Amino acid sequence: MNPTISYFCFSNVCVKLITFPMGVLFASLELIYFLSCFFLFWFWRPFFPVFA
């Protein structure tokens, strides 16, 4: 087994393990941010006719 190839595979797995949860985290944060903005806008709309 070539040490450089094994190191590359190991670093590739580490990068995937790090980037995949971060991508899921950022996607869920964007979804939560969008939903919270949407619900805030929908909830405050009767009180602020300017935004309607």
PDB file of N, CA and C in Angstrom:
ATOM      1  N   MET A   1       0.855  -1.194   0.000  1.00  0.00           N
ATOM      2  CA  MET A   1       0.000   0.000   0.000  1.00  0.00           C
ATOM      3  C   MET A   1       0.888   1.239   0.000  1.00  0.00           C
ATOM      4  N   ASN A   2       0.631   2.112  -0.941  1.00  0.00           N
ATOM      5  CA  ASN A   2       1.421   3.335  -1.033  1.00  0.00           C
ATOM      6  C   ASN A   2       0.991   4.293   0.079  1.00  0.00           C
ATOM      7  N   PRO A   3       1.923   4.820   0.857  1.00  0.00           N
ATOM      8  CA  PRO A   3       1.529   5.706   1.964  1.00  0.00           C
ATOM      9  C   PRO A   3       0.865   6.993   1.490  1.00  0.00           C
ATOM     10  N   THR A   4       1.280   7.500   0.321  1.00  0.00           N
ATOM     11  CA  THR A   4       0.663   8.735  -0.164  1.00  0.00           C
ATOM     12  C   THR A   4      -0.791   8.491  -0.560  1.00  0.00           C
ATOM     13  N   ILE A   5      -1.066   7.331  -1.188  1.00  0.00           N
ATOM     14  CA  ILE A   5      -2.437   7.015  -1.594  1.00  0.00           C
ATOM     15  C   ILE A   5      -3.315   6.813  -0.357  1.00  0.00           C
ATOM     16  N   SER A   6      -2.792   6.094   0.635  1.00  0.00           N
ATOM     17  CA  SER A   6      -3.578   5.870   1.848  1.00  0.00           C
ATOM     18  C   SER A   6      -3.825   7.199   2.567  1.00  0.00           C
ATOM     19  N   TYR A   7      -2.812   8.071   2.571  1.00  0.00           N
ATOM     20  CA  TYR A   7      -3.000   9.373   3.224  1.00  0.00           C
ATOM     21  C   TYR A   7      -4.027  10.206   2.464  1.00  0.00           C
ATOM     22  N   PHE A   8      -3.984  10.138   1.126  1.00  0.00           N
ATOM     23  CA  PHE A   8      -4.958  10.885   0.326  1.00  0.00           C
ATOM     24  C   PHE A   8      -6.372  10.372   0.590  1.00  0.00           C
ATOM     25  N   CYS A   9      -6.534   9.054   0.645  1.00  0.00           N
ATOM     26  CA  CYS A   9      -7.859   8.494   0.928  1.00  0.00           C
ATOM     27  C   CYS A   9      -8.318   8.897   2.320  1.00  0.00           C
ATOM     28  N   PHE A  10      -7.406   8.873   3.281  1.00  0.00           N
ATOM     29  CA  PHE A  10      -7.762   9.234   4.649  1.00  0.00           C
ATOM     30  C   PHE A  10      -8.161  10.706   4.727  1.00  0.00           C
ATOM     31  N   SER A  11      -7.387  11.568   4.070  1.00  0.00           N
ATOM     32  CA  SER A  11      -7.718  12.994   4.106  1.00  0.00           C
ATOM     33  C   SER A  11      -9.011  13.257   3.342  1.00  0.00           C
ATOM     34  N   ASN A  12      -9.244  12.504   2.261  1.00  0.00           N
ATOM     35  CA  ASN A  12     -10.479  12.673   1.501  1.00  0.00           C
ATOM     36  C   ASN A  12     -11.680  12.291   2.359  1.00  0.00           C
ATOM     37  N   VAL A  13     -11.569  11.200   3.104  1.00  0.00           N
ATOM     38  CA  VAL A  13     -12.655  10.785   3.998  1.00  0.00           C
ATOM     39  C   VAL A  13     -12.868  11.834   5.081  1.00  0.00           C
ATOM     40  N   CYS A  14     -11.775  12.374   5.620  1.00  0.00           N
ATOM     41  CA  CYS A  14     -11.903  13.408   6.651  1.00  0.00           C
ATOM     42  C   CYS A  14     -12.590  14.647   6.087  1.00  0.00           C
ATOM     43  N   VAL A  15     -12.211  15.039   4.886  1.00  0.00           N
ATOM     44  CA  VAL A  15     -12.825  16.218   4.271  1.00  0.00           C
ATOM     45  C   VAL A  15     -14.313  15.973   4.042  1.00  0.00           C
ATOM     46  N   LYS A  16     -14.657  14.771   3.575  1.00  0.00           N
ATOM     47  CA  LYS A  16     -16.074  14.465   3.362  1.00  0.00           C
ATOM     48  C   LYS A  16     -16.832  14.452   4.686  1.00  0.00           C
ATOM     49  N   LEU A  17     -16.227  13.890   5.716  1.00  0.00           N
ATOM     50  CA  LEU A  17     -16.893  13.834   7.017  1.00  0.00           C
ATOM     51  C   LEU A  17     -17.080  15.229   7.595  1.00  0.00           C
ATOM     52  N   ILE A  18     -16.175  16.150   7.263  1.00  0.00           N
ATOM     53  CA  ILE A  18     -16.290  17.515   7.788  1.00  0.00           C
ATOM     54  C   ILE A  18     -17.254  18.339   6.943  1.00  0.00           C
ATOM     55  N   THR A  19     -17.148  18.244   5.624  1.00  0.00           N
ATOM     56  CA  THR A  19     -17.942  19.125   4.766  1.00  0.00           C
ATOM     57  C   THR A  19     -19.402  18.690   4.702  1.00  0.00           C
ATOM     58  N   PHE A  20     -19.686  17.394   4.796  1.00  0.00           N
ATOM     59  CA  PHE A  20     -21.083  16.958   4.679  1.00  0.00           C
ATOM     60  C   PHE A  20     -21.941  17.462   5.837  1.00  0.00           C
ATOM     61  N   PRO A  21     -21.536  17.299   7.111  1.00  0.00           N
ATOM     62  CA  PRO A  21     -22.359  17.864   8.188  1.00  0.00           C
ATOM     63  C   PRO A  21     -22.443  19.382   8.128  1.00  0.00           C
ATOM     64  N   MET A  22     -21.377  20.047   7.702  1.00  0.00           N
ATOM     65  CA  MET A  22     -21.427  21.501   7.599  1.00  0.00           C
ATOM     66  C   MET A  22     -22.416  21.924   6.529  1.00  0.00           C
ATOM     67  N   GLY A  23     -22.433  21.211   5.393  1.00  0.00           N
ATOM     68  CA  GLY A  23     -23.402  21.535   4.350  1.00  0.00           C
ATOM     69  C   GLY A  23     -24.830  21.297   4.811  1.00  0.00           C
ATOM     70  N   VAL A  24     -25.049  20.189   5.518  1.00  0.00           N
ATOM     71  CA  VAL A  24     -26.384  19.913   6.057  1.00  0.00           C
ATOM     72  C   VAL A  24     -26.765  20.979   7.076  1.00  0.00           C
ATOM     73  N   LEU A  25     -25.787  21.377   7.894  1.00  0.00           N
ATOM     74  CA  LEU A  25     -26.061  22.390   8.915  1.00  0.00           C
ATOM     75  C   LEU A  25     -26.434  23.713   8.274  1.00  0.00           C
ATOM     76  N   PHE A  26     -25.669  24.142   7.269  1.00  0.00           N
ATOM     77  CA  PHE A  26     -25.968  25.413   6.621  1.00  0.00           C
ATOM     78  C   PHE A  26     -27.289  25.357   5.867  1.00  0.00           C
ATOM     79  N   ALA A  27     -27.598  24.220   5.247  1.00  0.00           N
ATOM     80  CA  ALA A  27     -28.870  24.097   4.541  1.00  0.00           C
ATOM     81  C   ALA A  27     -30.034  24.172   5.521  1.00  0.00           C
ATOM     82  N   SER A  28     -29.916  23.496   6.665  1.00  0.00           N
ATOM     83  CA  SER A  28     -30.993  23.550   7.654  1.00  0.00           C
ATOM     84  C   SER A  28     -31.108  24.948   8.249  1.00  0.00           C
ATOM     85  N   LEU A  29     -29.968  25.636   8.431  1.00  0.00           N
ATOM     86  CA  LEU A  29     -30.017  27.000   8.952  1.00  0.00           C
ATOM     87  C   LEU A  29     -30.700  27.928   7.959  1.00  0.00           C
ATOM     88  N   GLU A  30     -30.405  27.767   6.664  1.00  0.00           N
ATOM     89  CA  GLU A  30     -31.075  28.584   5.652  1.00  0.00           C
ATOM     90  C   GLU A  30     -32.569  28.295   5.638  1.00  0.00           C
ATOM     91  N   LEU A  31     -32.944  27.025   5.760  1.00  0.00           N
ATOM     92  CA  LEU A  31     -34.360  26.658   5.770  1.00  0.00           C
ATOM     93  C   LEU A  31     -35.059  27.236   6.996  1.00  0.00           C
ATOM     94  N   ILE A  32     -34.419  27.142   8.164  1.00  0.00           N
ATOM     95  CA  ILE A  32     -35.004  27.700   9.389  1.00  0.00           C
ATOM     96  C   ILE A  32     -35.129  29.217   9.267  1.00  0.00           C
ATOM     97  N   TYR A  33     -34.095  29.866   8.707  1.00  0.00           N
ATOM     98  CA  TYR A  33     -34.130  31.319   8.544  1.00  0.00           C
ATOM     99  C   TYR A  33     -35.263  31.732   7.607  1.00  0.00           C
ATOM    100  N   PHE A  34     -35.411  31.018   6.495  1.00  0.00           N
ATOM    101  CA  PHE A  34     -36.468  31.339   5.536  1.00  0.00           C
ATOM    102  C   PHE A  34     -37.846  31.127   6.149  1.00  0.00           C
ATOM    103  N   LEU A  35     -38.032  30.002   6.851  1.00  0.00           N
ATOM    104  CA  LEU A  35     -39.333  29.718   7.454  1.00  0.00           C
ATOM    105  C   LEU A  35     -39.664  30.714   8.553  1.00  0.00           C
ATOM    106  N   SER A  36     -38.666  31.090   9.362  1.00  0.00           N
ATOM    107  CA  SER A  36     -38.932  32.053  10.431  1.00  0.00           C
ATOM    108  C   SER A  36     -39.284  33.414   9.847  1.00  0.00           C
ATOM    109  N   CYS A  37     -38.585  33.840   8.798  1.00  0.00           N
ATOM    110  CA  CYS A  37     -38.919  35.112   8.151  1.00  0.00           C
ATOM    111  C   CYS A  37     -40.316  35.047   7.540  1.00  0.00           C
ATOM    112  N   PHE A  38     -40.636  33.922   6.906  1.00  0.00           N
ATOM    113  CA  PHE A  38     -41.943  33.784   6.273  1.00  0.00           C
ATOM    114  C   PHE A  38     -43.056  33.823   7.315  1.00  0.00           C
ATOM    115  N   PHE A  39     -42.878  33.090   8.416  1.00  0.00           N
ATOM    116  CA  PHE A  39     -43.920  33.061   9.447  1.00  0.00           C
ATOM    117  C   PHE A  39     -44.020  34.398  10.169  1.00  0.00           C
ATOM    118  N   LEU A  40     -42.884  35.070  10.385  1.00  0.00           N
ATOM    119  CA  LEU A  40     -42.936  36.393  11.004  1.00  0.00           C
ATOM    120  C   LEU A  40     -43.681  37.363  10.098  1.00  0.00           C
ATOM    121  N   PHE A  41     -43.387  37.322   8.803  1.00  0.00           N
ATOM    122  CA  PHE A  41     -44.073  38.203   7.859  1.00  0.00           C
ATOM    123  C   PHE A  41     -45.567  37.895   7.822  1.00  0.00           C
ATOM    124  N   TRP A  42     -45.911  36.598   7.813  1.00  0.00           N
ATOM    125  CA  TRP A  42     -47.320  36.202   7.748  1.00  0.00           C
ATOM    126  C   TRP A  42     -48.044  36.547   9.047  1.00  0.00           C
ATOM    127  N   PHE A  43     -47.329  36.462  10.174  1.00  0.00           N
ATOM    128  CA  PHE A  43     -47.959  36.730  11.463  1.00  0.00           C
ATOM    129  C   PHE A  43     -48.130  38.231  11.708  1.00  0.00           C
ATOM    130  N   TRP A  44     -47.145  39.040  11.307  1.00  0.00           N
ATOM    131  CA  TRP A  44     -47.203  40.482  11.563  1.00  0.00           C
ATOM    132  C   TRP A  44     -47.954  41.243  10.485  1.00  0.00           C
ATOM    133  N   ARG A  45     -48.370  40.564   9.421  1.00  0.00           N
ATOM    134  CA  ARG A  45     -49.016  41.254   8.307  1.00  0.00           C
ATOM    135  C   ARG A  45     -50.322  41.945   8.718  1.00  0.00           C
ATOM    136  N   PRO A  46     -51.195  41.348   9.556  1.00  0.00           N
ATOM    137  CA  PRO A  46     -52.422  42.067   9.939  1.00  0.00           C
ATOM    138  C   PRO A  46     -52.133  43.313  10.769  1.00  0.00           C
ATOM    139  N   PHE A  47     -50.995  43.318  11.504  1.00  0.00           N
ATOM    140  CA  PHE A  47     -50.694  44.461  12.360  1.00  0.00           C
ATOM    141  C   PHE A  47     -50.020  45.585  11.586  1.00  0.00           C
ATOM    142  N   PHE A  48     -49.353  45.242  10.491  1.00  0.00           N
ATOM    143  CA  PHE A  48     -48.666  46.247   9.691  1.00  0.00           C
ATOM    144  C   PHE A  48     -49.213  46.213   8.267  1.00  0.00           C
ATOM    145  N   PRO A  49     -50.242  46.997   7.964  1.00  0.00           N
ATOM    146  CA  PRO A  49     -50.804  46.978   6.602  1.00  0.00           C
ATOM    147  C   PRO A  49     -49.826  47.492   5.553  1.00  0.00           C
ATOM    148  N   VAL A  50     -48.762  48.184   5.989  1.00  0.00           N
ATOM    149  CA  VAL A  50     -47.792  48.709   5.026  1.00  0.00           C
ATOM    150  C   VAL A  50     -47.087  47.558   4.313  1.00  0.00           C
ATOM    151  N   PHE A  51     -46.813  46.457   5.036  1.00  0.00           N
ATOM    152  CA  PHE A  51     -46.092  45.328   4.450  1.00  0.00           C
ATOM    153  C   PHE A  51     -46.988  44.468   3.574  1.00  0.00           C
ATOM    154  N   ALA A  52     -48.295  44.599   3.723  1.00  0.00           N
ATOM    155  CA  ALA A  52     -49.210  43.728   2.985  1.00  0.00           C
ATOM    156  C   ALA A  52     -49.234  44.087   1.506  1.00  0.00           C
TER     157      ALA A  52
END
